[in-house]
Tab-separated table of C-alpha atoms and ligand atoms in Angstrom:
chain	number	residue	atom	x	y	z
A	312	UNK	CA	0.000	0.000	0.000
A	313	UNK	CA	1.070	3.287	-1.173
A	314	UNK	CA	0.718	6.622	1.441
A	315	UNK	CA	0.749	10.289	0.401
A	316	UNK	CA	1.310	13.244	2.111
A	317	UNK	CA	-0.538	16.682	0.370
A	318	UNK	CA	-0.427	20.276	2.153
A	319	UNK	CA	-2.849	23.063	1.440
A	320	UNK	CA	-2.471	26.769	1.640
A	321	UNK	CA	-5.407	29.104	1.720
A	322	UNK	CA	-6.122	33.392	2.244
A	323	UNK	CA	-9.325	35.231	1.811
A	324	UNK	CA	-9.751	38.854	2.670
A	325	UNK	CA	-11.947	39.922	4.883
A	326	UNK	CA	-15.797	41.811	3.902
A	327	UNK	CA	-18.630	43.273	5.603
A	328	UNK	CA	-21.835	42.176	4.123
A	329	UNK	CA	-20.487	38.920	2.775
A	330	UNK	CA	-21.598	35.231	4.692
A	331	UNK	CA	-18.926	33.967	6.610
A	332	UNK	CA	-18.337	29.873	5.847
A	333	UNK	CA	-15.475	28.082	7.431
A	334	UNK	CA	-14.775	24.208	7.227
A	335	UNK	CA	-18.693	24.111	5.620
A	336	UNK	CA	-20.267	26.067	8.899
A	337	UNK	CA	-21.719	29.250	9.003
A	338	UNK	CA	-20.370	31.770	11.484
A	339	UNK	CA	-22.135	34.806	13.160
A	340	UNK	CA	-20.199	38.202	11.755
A	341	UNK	CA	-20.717	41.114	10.376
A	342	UNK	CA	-18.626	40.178	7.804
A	343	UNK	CA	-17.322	37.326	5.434
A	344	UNK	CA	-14.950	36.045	3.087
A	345	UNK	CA	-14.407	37.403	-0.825
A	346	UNK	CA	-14.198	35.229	-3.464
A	347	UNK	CA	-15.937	33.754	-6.241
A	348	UNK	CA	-17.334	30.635	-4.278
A	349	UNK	CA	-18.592	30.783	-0.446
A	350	UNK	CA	-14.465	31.453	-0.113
A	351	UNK	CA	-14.148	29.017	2.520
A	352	UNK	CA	-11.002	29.159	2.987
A	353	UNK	CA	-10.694	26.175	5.487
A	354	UNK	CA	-12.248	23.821	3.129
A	355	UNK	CA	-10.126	25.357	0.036
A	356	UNK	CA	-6.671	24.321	1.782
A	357	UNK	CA	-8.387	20.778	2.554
A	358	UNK	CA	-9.354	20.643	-1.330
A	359	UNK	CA	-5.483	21.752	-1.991
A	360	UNK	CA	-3.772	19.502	0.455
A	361	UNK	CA	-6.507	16.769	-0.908
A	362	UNK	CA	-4.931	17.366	-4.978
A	363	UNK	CA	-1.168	17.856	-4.360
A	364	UNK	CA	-1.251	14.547	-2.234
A	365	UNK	CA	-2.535	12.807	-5.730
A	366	UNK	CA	-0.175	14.890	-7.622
A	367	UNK	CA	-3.171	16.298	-9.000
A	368	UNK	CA	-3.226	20.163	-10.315
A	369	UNK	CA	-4.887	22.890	-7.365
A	370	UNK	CA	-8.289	23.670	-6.929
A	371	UNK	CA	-7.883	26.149	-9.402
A	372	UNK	CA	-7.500	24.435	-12.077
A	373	UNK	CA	-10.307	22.231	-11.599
A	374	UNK	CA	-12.826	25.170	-10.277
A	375	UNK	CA	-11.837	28.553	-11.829
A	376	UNK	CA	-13.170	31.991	-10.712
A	377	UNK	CA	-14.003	32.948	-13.893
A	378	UNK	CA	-16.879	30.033	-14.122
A	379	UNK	CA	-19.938	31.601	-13.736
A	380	UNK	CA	-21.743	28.047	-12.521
A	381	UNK	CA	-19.613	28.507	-9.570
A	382	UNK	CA	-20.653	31.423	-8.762
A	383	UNK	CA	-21.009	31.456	-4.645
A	384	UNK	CA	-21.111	27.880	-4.798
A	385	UNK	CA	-20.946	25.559	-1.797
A	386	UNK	CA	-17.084	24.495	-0.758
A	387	UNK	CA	-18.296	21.798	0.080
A	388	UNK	CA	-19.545	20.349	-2.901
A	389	UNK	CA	-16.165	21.208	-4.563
A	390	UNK	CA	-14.611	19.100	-1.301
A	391	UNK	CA	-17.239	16.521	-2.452
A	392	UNK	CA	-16.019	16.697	-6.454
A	393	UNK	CA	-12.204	16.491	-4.815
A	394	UNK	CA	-13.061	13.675	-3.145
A	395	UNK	CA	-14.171	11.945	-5.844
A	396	UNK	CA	-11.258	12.434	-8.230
A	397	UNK	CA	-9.192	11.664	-5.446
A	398	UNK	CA	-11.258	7.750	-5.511
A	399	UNK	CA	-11.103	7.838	-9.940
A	400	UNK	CA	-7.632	7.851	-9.542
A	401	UNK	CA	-7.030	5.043	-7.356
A	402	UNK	CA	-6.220	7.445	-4.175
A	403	UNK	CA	-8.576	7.077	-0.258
A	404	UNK	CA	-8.549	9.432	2.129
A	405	UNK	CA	-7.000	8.462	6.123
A	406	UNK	CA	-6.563	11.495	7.717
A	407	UNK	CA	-6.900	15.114	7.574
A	408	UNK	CA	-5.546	18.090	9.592
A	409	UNK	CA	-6.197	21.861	9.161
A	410	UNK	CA	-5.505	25.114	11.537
A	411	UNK	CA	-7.651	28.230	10.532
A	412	UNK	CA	-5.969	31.816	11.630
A	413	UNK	CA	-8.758	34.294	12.090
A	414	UNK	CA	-8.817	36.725	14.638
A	415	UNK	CA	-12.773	36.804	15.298
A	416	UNK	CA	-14.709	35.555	15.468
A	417	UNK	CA	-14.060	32.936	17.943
A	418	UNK	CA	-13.925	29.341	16.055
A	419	UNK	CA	-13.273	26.858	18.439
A	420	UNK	CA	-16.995	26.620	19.787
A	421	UNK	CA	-18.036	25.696	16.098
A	422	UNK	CA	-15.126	23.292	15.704
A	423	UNK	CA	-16.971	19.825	16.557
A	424	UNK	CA	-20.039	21.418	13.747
A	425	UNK	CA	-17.002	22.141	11.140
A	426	UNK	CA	-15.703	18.802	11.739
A	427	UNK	CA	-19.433	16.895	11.517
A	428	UNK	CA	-19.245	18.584	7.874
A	429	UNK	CA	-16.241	17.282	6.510
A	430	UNK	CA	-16.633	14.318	7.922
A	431	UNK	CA	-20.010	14.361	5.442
A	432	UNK	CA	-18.393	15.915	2.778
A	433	UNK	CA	-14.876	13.421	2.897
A	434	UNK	CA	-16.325	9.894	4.006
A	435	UNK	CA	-13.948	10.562	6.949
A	436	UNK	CA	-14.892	9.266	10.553
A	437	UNK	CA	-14.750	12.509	12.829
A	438	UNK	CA	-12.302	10.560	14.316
A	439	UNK	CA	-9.733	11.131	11.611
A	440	UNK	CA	-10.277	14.879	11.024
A	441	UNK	CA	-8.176	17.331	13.203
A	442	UNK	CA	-8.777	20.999	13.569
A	443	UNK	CA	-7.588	23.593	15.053
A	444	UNK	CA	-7.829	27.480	15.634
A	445	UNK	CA	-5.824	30.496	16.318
A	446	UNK	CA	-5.990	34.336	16.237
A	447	UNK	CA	-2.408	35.581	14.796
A	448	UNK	CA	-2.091	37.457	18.192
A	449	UNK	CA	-2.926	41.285	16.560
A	450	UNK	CA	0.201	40.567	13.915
A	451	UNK	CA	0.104	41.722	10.081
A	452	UNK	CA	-3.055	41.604	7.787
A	453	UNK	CA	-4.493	38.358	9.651
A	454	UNK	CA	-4.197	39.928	12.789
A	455	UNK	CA	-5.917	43.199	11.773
A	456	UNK	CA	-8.913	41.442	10.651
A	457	UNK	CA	-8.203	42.090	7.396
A	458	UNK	CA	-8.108	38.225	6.116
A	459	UNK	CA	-9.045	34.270	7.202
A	460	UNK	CA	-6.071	31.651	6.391
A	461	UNK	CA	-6.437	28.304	7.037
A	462	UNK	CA	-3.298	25.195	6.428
A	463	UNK	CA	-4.181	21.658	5.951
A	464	UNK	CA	-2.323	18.731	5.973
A	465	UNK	CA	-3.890	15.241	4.473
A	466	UNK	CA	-2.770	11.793	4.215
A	467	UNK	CA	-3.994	9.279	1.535
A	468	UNK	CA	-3.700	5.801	0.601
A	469	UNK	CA	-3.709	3.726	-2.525
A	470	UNK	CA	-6.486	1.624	-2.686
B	860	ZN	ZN1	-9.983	29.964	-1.511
């Protein structure tokens, strides 16, 4: 049996009037997250770490901003899509780990929800799926409020 290891890098700036979605859950703010989908950007490092493990090109390539279908489109169904091309080419999931960096609002009561999700969304036990949150501690851009980052770290296995 063959085991990967993929990492996943994500940033979205911060807006008011825009829904806030992290790891598939949606948060209480005044603001949100810009970008062409829900901008999750939790679930968009998962996707990432998901692809490289595979050797497969980023979540860019396979969901472009400049499709209109995917217009504020759930993350999760692109996690879902990931998923799936992770299976057609001969790749399971074992384990996933991800760290968000937001400075509000607070994540870790919503951590065991954001976990539930992409447990739903992967085929992962809850078990398997770590998660983790920080503030970056009033430093640069993150810090400010200003942008959400999230890392991710996955490991697959050849089926
Ligand atoms: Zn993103």
């Amino acid at each position: 049996m063959a085991l990967r290891i993929g990492h996943g890098y994500d940033i979205h700036r911060t807006e008011k009037g825009r829904p806030l979605v992290l790891g598939g859950v949606r948060f209480e703010a005044d603001f949100g997250l810009l970008g062409h989908s829900d901008a999750d950007c939790v679930t968009h490092a998962i996707c990432d770490a998901f692809l490289g493990a595979a050797g497969l090109p980023d979540i860019g390539h396979y969901f472009p901003n400049t499709d209109p279908s995917l217009a504020g489109i759930d993350s999760q169904v692109l996690l879902r899509q990931v998923i799936a091309a992770l299976h057609a080419h001969g790749w399971a999931p074992v384990n996933l780990d991800a760290s968000v960096q937001a400075e509000r609002p607070r994540i870790a009561p919503r951590l065991a929800d954001m976990k539930a999700a992409l447990s739903l969304a992967t085929g992962l036990p809850v078990a398997a799926i770590g998660l983790k949150a920080t503030t970056n501690e009033g430093v640069d851009d993150i810090g400010r409020g200003l942008a959400i980052a999230a890392h991710a770290v996955v490991l697959i296995e050849s089926k």
